[in-house]
Coordinates of C-alpha atoms in Angstrom, one line a residue:
M1 CA 98.0 113.1 87.1
D2 CA 97.6 109.7 86.1
S3 CA 97.0 106.9 88.7
V4 CA 100.0 104.7 89.0
S5 CA 100.7 101.3 90.7
Y6 CA 103.9 101.2 92.8
D7 CA 103.9 97.3 93.3
I8 CA 106.6 95.7 91.2
R9 CA 105.0 92.4 90.0
E10 CA 106.9 89.6 88.4
P11 CA 105.7 86.8 86.4
D12 CA 106.3 83.1 87.1
T13 CA 110.2 82.9 87.0
T14 CA 110.5 79.1 86.8
R15 CA 112.1 77.0 84.0
H16 CA 111.8 73.2 83.7
R17 CA 114.7 71.4 82.4
A18 CA 115.2 67.6 82.7
G19 CA 112.6 67.3 85.4
R20 CA 114.1 70.0 87.6
T21 CA 112.6 73.5 88.2
R22 CA 115.1 76.4 87.9
A23 CA 114.2 80.0 88.7
L24 CA 115.0 82.9 86.5
A25 CA 117.8 84.2 88.8
T26 CA 119.4 80.8 88.5
E27 CA 119.0 80.6 84.7
A28 CA 120.4 84.2 84.6
V29 CA 123.7 82.9 86.2
H30 CA 124.1 79.4 84.7
A31 CA 122.4 79.6 81.1
G32 CA 125.2 79.3 78.4
R33 CA 127.8 78.2 80.9
E34 CA 126.9 74.8 81.8
D35 CA 129.9 73.2 80.1
L36 CA 132.4 75.4 81.7
A37 CA 133.2 73.3 84.8
R38 CA 133.7 70.2 82.8
Q39 CA 136.3 72.1 80.7
G40 CA 138.1 73.3 83.9
L41 CA 136.9 76.8 83.4
H42 CA 134.9 79.2 85.5
A43 CA 134.5 82.3 83.6
A44 CA 133.4 82.1 79.9
P45 CA 136.3 82.4 77.5
I46 CA 136.3 85.0 74.8
D47 CA 137.1 83.7 71.3
L48 CA 138.4 86.6 69.2
S49 CA 139.1 84.4 66.0
T50 CA 137.7 85.8 62.8
T51 CA 138.6 82.4 61.0
Y52 CA 139.1 78.8 62.0
P53 CA 141.6 76.3 60.4
S54 CA 140.1 73.2 58.8
Y55 CA 142.0 70.3 57.0
D56 CA 138.6 68.7 55.7
S57 CA 137.6 70.9 52.9
R58 CA 134.8 68.6 51.8
G59 CA 133.3 68.5 55.2
E60 CA 133.6 72.4 55.3
A61 CA 131.7 72.6 52.1
A62 CA 128.9 70.4 53.3
R63 CA 128.5 72.5 56.5
I64 CA 128.4 75.8 54.4
D65 CA 125.7 74.1 52.2
A66 CA 123.8 73.2 55.1
F67 CA 123.8 76.5 56.6
A68 CA 122.8 77.9 53.1
A69 CA 119.7 75.7 53.1
D70 CA 118.2 76.6 56.5
G71 CA 120.5 78.8 58.6
A72 CA 121.1 76.1 61.1
E73 CA 124.2 76.6 63.2
P74 CA 127.0 74.7 61.7
Q75 CA 127.7 71.6 63.6
G76 CA 131.4 70.9 64.7
P77 CA 134.2 73.5 64.7
P78 CA 133.4 77.1 63.8
V79 CA 133.9 78.2 60.3
Y80 CA 134.2 82.0 60.1
G81 CA 133.1 84.8 62.3
R82 CA 130.3 85.9 60.2
L83 CA 128.6 82.6 60.4
G84 CA 128.9 82.5 64.0
N85 CA 131.1 82.9 67.1
P86 CA 131.2 80.7 70.3
T87 CA 131.2 83.5 72.8
V88 CA 128.3 85.1 70.9
A89 CA 126.4 81.7 70.8
R90 CA 126.7 81.5 74.7
F91 CA 124.9 84.7 75.0
E92 CA 122.3 83.7 72.5
T93 CA 121.6 80.6 74.3
A94 CA 121.2 82.2 77.7
L95 CA 118.9 85.0 76.3
A96 CA 116.6 82.3 74.7
R97 CA 116.4 80.5 78.0
L98 CA 115.5 83.8 79.9
E99 CA 112.8 84.5 77.2
G100 CA 111.5 81.0 76.9
T101 CA 112.2 80.7 73.2
E102 CA 113.9 78.0 71.1
S103 CA 116.5 80.3 69.9
A104 CA 118.0 83.9 69.8
V105 CA 120.1 85.7 67.4
A106 CA 122.3 88.5 68.2
F107 CA 123.6 91.5 66.1
A108 CA 125.6 94.5 66.3
S109 CA 122.7 96.7 67.4
G110 CA 119.1 96.7 68.0
M111 CA 118.3 98.4 64.7
A112 CA 120.5 95.8 63.0
A113 CA 118.3 93.3 64.7
L114 CA 115.1 94.9 63.7
S115 CA 116.4 95.4 60.1
A116 CA 117.1 91.7 59.7
V117 CA 113.6 90.8 60.8
L118 CA 112.3 93.2 58.2
L119 CA 114.5 91.8 55.6
V120 CA 113.4 88.3 56.4
R121 CA 109.7 89.1 56.0
N122 CA 110.5 91.3 52.8
A123 CA 112.2 88.3 51.1
L124 CA 109.0 86.6 51.2
G125 CA 107.0 89.4 49.6
L126 CA 105.5 90.4 53.0
R127 CA 106.4 94.0 53.2
H128 CA 103.6 95.3 54.9
V129 CA 104.0 96.2 58.6
V130 CA 101.2 96.9 61.0
A131 CA 102.6 98.9 64.0
V132 CA 101.4 100.6 67.2
R133 CA 102.8 103.9 68.3
P134 CA 104.8 104.9 70.2
L135 CA 107.9 102.9 69.4
Y136 CA 111.5 103.9 69.8
G137 CA 112.1 106.7 67.5
C138 CA 114.5 105.1 65.2
S139 CA 112.2 102.0 64.8
D140 CA 109.4 104.5 63.9
H141 CA 111.7 106.2 61.4
L142 CA 112.8 102.9 59.9
L143 CA 109.3 101.8 59.3
T144 CA 107.9 105.3 58.2
A145 CA 110.6 106.2 55.7
G146 CA 110.4 102.6 54.2
L147 CA 114.3 102.5 54.2
L148 CA 114.2 98.8 53.7
G149 CA 111.2 98.8 51.1
S150 CA 108.6 98.2 53.8
E151 CA 105.2 100.0 54.0
V152 CA 103.7 100.7 57.5
T153 CA 100.1 101.1 58.7
W154 CA 100.0 102.8 62.2
V155 CA 97.0 101.8 64.2
D156 CA 95.6 101.8 67.7
P157 CA 95.9 98.7 69.6
A158 CA 92.1 97.8 68.8
G159 CA 92.6 98.3 65.1
V160 CA 95.3 95.5 64.4
A161 CA 93.1 93.0 63.1
D162 CA 91.4 95.1 60.7
A163 CA 94.6 96.6 59.4
L164 CA 96.0 93.1 58.4
R165 CA 96.4 92.4 54.7
P166 CA 97.6 89.4 52.5
D167 CA 101.0 90.9 52.2
T168 CA 101.3 91.9 56.0
G169 CA 104.5 90.3 57.3
L170 CA 104.6 91.7 60.8
V171 CA 102.9 93.4 63.5
M172 CA 105.2 95.5 65.8
V173 CA 104.6 96.9 69.1
E174 CA 106.6 97.9 72.2
S175 CA 105.2 97.4 75.8
P176 CA 106.0 99.5 78.0
A177 CA 106.6 101.7 75.2
N178 CA 109.3 104.1 74.7
P179 CA 109.1 106.8 76.0
T180 CA 105.6 107.1 77.2
L181 CA 105.7 103.6 79.1
A182 CA 102.1 102.8 77.7
E183 CA 101.4 99.3 78.2
L184 CA 99.6 96.9 75.8
D185 CA 97.7 93.7 76.2
L186 CA 100.2 91.4 74.4
K187 CA 98.1 88.2 74.7
A188 CA 95.1 89.9 73.1
L189 CA 97.2 91.5 70.3
A190 CA 98.8 88.1 69.6
H191 CA 95.2 86.8 69.1
D192 CA 94.4 89.6 66.8
C193 CA 97.4 89.0 64.7
G194 CA 96.4 85.4 63.8
S195 CA 99.1 83.9 61.7
V196 CA 100.9 86.9 61.2
P197 CA 104.1 87.3 63.4
L198 CA 103.8 89.6 66.4
L199 CA 107.0 91.3 67.4
A200 CA 107.3 92.9 70.9
D201 CA 110.1 95.1 71.8
N202 CA 110.9 93.9 75.4
T203 CA 113.7 96.2 76.1
F204 CA 112.1 98.2 78.9
A205 CA 110.6 95.2 80.8
T206 CA 113.3 92.6 80.0
P207 CA 112.5 89.0 80.8
V208 CA 112.6 89.7 84.5
L209 CA 109.2 91.6 84.4
Q210 CA 107.6 90.2 81.1
R211 CA 108.1 87.4 78.7
P212 CA 106.1 88.3 75.5
A213 CA 106.6 84.7 73.9
E214 CA 104.6 83.3 76.9
Q215 CA 101.8 85.8 75.7
G216 CA 101.9 84.8 72.1
A217 CA 104.5 86.9 70.5
W218 CA 106.4 85.2 67.8
L219 CA 109.4 87.4 68.0
V220 CA 110.9 89.2 71.0
L221 CA 113.3 92.0 70.3
H222 CA 115.9 93.7 72.6
S223 CA 118.2 96.5 72.3
A224 CA 120.8 94.6 74.4
T225 CA 122.7 97.8 74.7
K226 CA 120.3 98.7 77.5
Y227 CA 119.3 96.5 80.4
L228 CA 120.9 93.2 79.0
G229 CA 124.4 94.7 79.1
G230 CA 123.5 97.1 81.8
H231 CA 126.8 99.1 82.3
G232 CA 126.7 101.4 79.3
D233 CA 129.7 99.9 77.6
V234 CA 128.4 97.5 75.0
M235 CA 126.1 98.0 71.9
A236 CA 124.1 95.0 70.5
G237 CA 120.7 93.8 69.6
V238 CA 119.1 90.3 69.8
V239 CA 115.8 88.6 68.6
A240 CA 114.5 85.7 70.6
C241 CA 112.3 83.5 68.5
D242 CA 111.7 79.8 67.2
E243 CA 114.5 78.0 65.5
E244 CA 113.0 78.2 62.1
F245 CA 113.0 82.0 62.2
A246 CA 116.3 82.1 63.8
G247 CA 117.9 80.3 60.7
R248 CA 116.6 83.0 58.4
L249 CA 117.9 85.6 60.7
R250 CA 121.3 84.0 60.7
Q251 CA 121.3 84.0 57.0
V252 CA 120.6 87.6 56.9
R253 CA 123.2 88.3 59.5
F254 CA 125.7 86.3 57.4
A255 CA 124.9 88.0 54.2
T256 CA 124.8 91.7 55.6
G257 CA 127.5 91.4 58.2
G258 CA 125.6 92.9 61.1
V259 CA 127.6 90.6 63.5
L260 CA 128.1 91.1 67.2
H261 CA 131.6 91.3 68.4
P262 CA 132.8 88.4 70.6
L263 CA 133.8 91.0 73.4
A264 CA 130.4 92.4 73.3
G265 CA 128.9 88.9 73.4
Y266 CA 131.1 88.2 76.6
L267 CA 129.9 91.5 78.3
L268 CA 126.2 90.6 77.5
L269 CA 126.7 87.0 79.0
R270 CA 128.2 88.8 82.2
G271 CA 125.4 91.3 82.1
L272 CA 122.7 88.6 82.1
S273 CA 124.1 87.0 85.3
T274 CA 123.2 90.2 87.4
L275 CA 120.1 91.2 85.3
P276 CA 117.4 90.1 87.7
V277 CA 119.1 91.7 90.7
R278 CA 119.7 95.0 88.9
V279 CA 116.3 95.2 87.3
R280 CA 114.7 94.8 90.9
A281 CA 116.8 97.2 92.6
A282 CA 116.4 99.8 90.0
S283 CA 112.7 99.1 90.0
S284 CA 112.6 99.8 93.6
N285 CA 114.3 103.1 93.2
A286 CA 112.0 104.0 90.3
A287 CA 108.8 103.2 92.2
E288 CA 109.7 105.5 95.1
L289 CA 110.8 108.4 92.7
A290 CA 107.6 108.1 90.9
R291 CA 105.7 108.4 94.1
R292 CA 107.6 111.4 95.0
L293 CA 107.3 113.0 91.5
A294 CA 103.6 112.4 91.4
A295 CA 103.3 114.2 94.8
D296 CA 105.2 117.3 93.6
P297 CA 103.3 120.4 92.3
R298 CA 106.1 121.2 89.8
V299 CA 105.2 117.8 88.0
A300 CA 102.2 117.9 85.8
R301 CA 101.9 114.3 85.0
V302 CA 103.8 110.9 85.9
R303 CA 103.7 107.8 84.0
Y304 CA 104.9 104.5 85.6
P305 CA 104.2 101.0 84.3
R306 CA 101.9 98.8 86.3
I307 CA 104.4 95.9 85.8
G308 CA 106.9 97.9 87.5
G309 CA 110.5 98.6 86.0
A310 CA 113.2 101.2 86.2
M311 CA 111.7 103.6 83.6
I312 CA 109.8 106.9 84.5
A313 CA 108.2 109.4 82.1
F314 CA 107.0 112.7 83.5
E315 CA 105.9 116.1 82.4
V316 CA 106.8 119.3 84.1
H317 CA 104.8 122.5 84.3
G318 CA 108.0 124.5 83.7
D319 CA 110.8 124.2 81.2
P320 CA 111.9 120.5 80.6
H321 CA 115.3 121.7 79.2
A322 CA 116.2 123.5 82.6
V323 CA 115.7 120.2 84.3
I324 CA 118.2 118.5 81.8
A325 CA 120.7 121.5 82.4
G326 CA 120.1 121.3 86.1
V327 CA 120.9 117.7 87.1
R328 CA 124.3 116.9 88.7
L329 CA 124.3 113.5 89.8
I330 CA 121.8 112.1 87.1
T331 CA 123.5 112.0 83.7
P332 CA 121.9 113.9 80.9
A333 CA 122.3 111.4 78.0
V334 CA 120.5 109.2 75.6
S335 CA 120.1 105.5 76.2
L336 CA 118.9 103.8 79.3
G337 CA 119.2 100.5 81.4
S338 CA 122.6 101.4 82.9
V339 CA 123.5 101.1 86.6
D340 CA 123.7 104.9 86.7
S341 CA 120.6 107.2 86.0
L342 CA 120.1 108.9 83.0
I343 CA 117.6 111.5 81.7
Q344 CA 116.7 112.9 78.4
H345 CA 114.2 114.9 76.5
P346 CA 112.6 112.6 73.9
A347 CA 111.1 115.3 71.8
S348 CA 114.7 116.7 71.2
I349 CA 116.6 113.5 70.9
S350 CA 115.3 110.0 70.9
H351 CA 111.9 110.8 69.1
R352 CA 113.4 113.9 67.1
V353 CA 113.3 111.7 63.8
V354 CA 109.4 111.2 64.3
D355 CA 107.2 113.8 62.5
A356 CA 106.2 116.2 65.3
A357 CA 102.4 115.8 64.6
D358 CA 102.8 111.9 64.9
R359 CA 105.2 112.4 67.9
R360 CA 102.7 114.4 69.8
G361 CA 99.6 112.1 68.7
A362 CA 101.5 109.2 70.4
G363 CA 101.9 111.0 73.7
V364 CA 105.3 112.3 73.4
G365 CA 104.7 115.9 74.3
D366 CA 107.2 118.8 74.4
R367 CA 107.3 118.9 78.1
L368 CA 108.0 115.2 78.6
L369 CA 111.1 113.8 80.1
R370 CA 112.4 110.3 80.3
L371 CA 114.2 109.1 83.3
S372 CA 116.2 105.7 83.4
V373 CA 116.8 105.1 87.1
G374 CA 119.8 103.4 88.2
L375 CA 121.1 101.9 91.2
E376 CA 122.2 104.9 93.3
D377 CA 120.8 105.8 96.6
V378 CA 117.1 106.8 96.1
D379 CA 117.6 109.8 98.4
D380 CA 120.5 111.1 96.5
L381 CA 118.5 110.8 93.2
W382 CA 115.6 112.6 94.6
A383 CA 117.9 115.5 96.1
D384 CA 119.2 115.9 92.5
L385 CA 115.7 115.8 90.8
D386 CA 114.4 118.3 93.5
G387 CA 117.2 120.6 92.8
A388 CA 116.8 120.3 88.9
L389 CA 113.0 120.9 89.1
G390 CA 113.7 124.0 91.3
R391 CA 115.7 125.5 88.4
T392 CA 112.6 125.4 86.1

């Protein structure tokens, strides 16, 4: 079995604002909400308007022209829901603060967010992407199929620099990777990228465990559906980046319509407030389950990230489909990052769209199971896994 570390390490969680140091947990609760008390509010309001009145049509035209020039958020009252929404903007502000970037731009899903990044680079004639497997299955498919006109070169981490071309617009990685939990040296990769933007999918780690921008990544992608929302009731994506790139992303969002609904923005902002607590508690459960799985003779291999986290990948000697059919407390379902535990068979579902040979070459074998550990009692979770493994 693989050697695994069960210590859950966390990076420096401080932020400096106006001479004061604020911990990540404090930012998670307060970022994007600082103006509420002055307005006599405690909970963030939900602005469901799709359009906004304005009696100054000349001023409106000037603000729209300014947006068309660089994608900067319009100053003053909102204009139209596709240009931006105040509730969604609160979530974007908060996520940028947690990731340590200038800005963040939210979308209707993680795939919409990735598509927008590709469209921004494609518009500059930079259609070539260098990527490291494994990635989330639909991300892999989007790149491989060239659905947005991109061309991808798949490489090992050590081959990134040699794969760069004059038309390379992006290097994409995921660490810990979905579903194998392979970890990459993001700082070394950022160095190898040179002037080409490194996009790091940080969905599994979240800013609680890792902030790729601090290691040199230009773009940080999240399927916000997962840990940022955290309760299995919201679908969203977000890219954390500098303000210049954010402006281009807003323009693509405006043109393509992949906007995030205000209610989803509200739920995500609320989810961020408990993110550090949820991630730490679920990670503690996952570390213990990984330890027990590694000692179980019915389990062939366990993969658990050295930075910790709430995801486990493990291979069984028996039939993985019997494990899926055998759980009673754990939910057999796609997705991850919820307060309840979920299990799925990647080769059948999340990575089914990836060519079988490429899938296996990336370590996604037919006996691999992916477990997203939630907040249940760890002994109850183990009892369920133990019973399901007994049915293989």
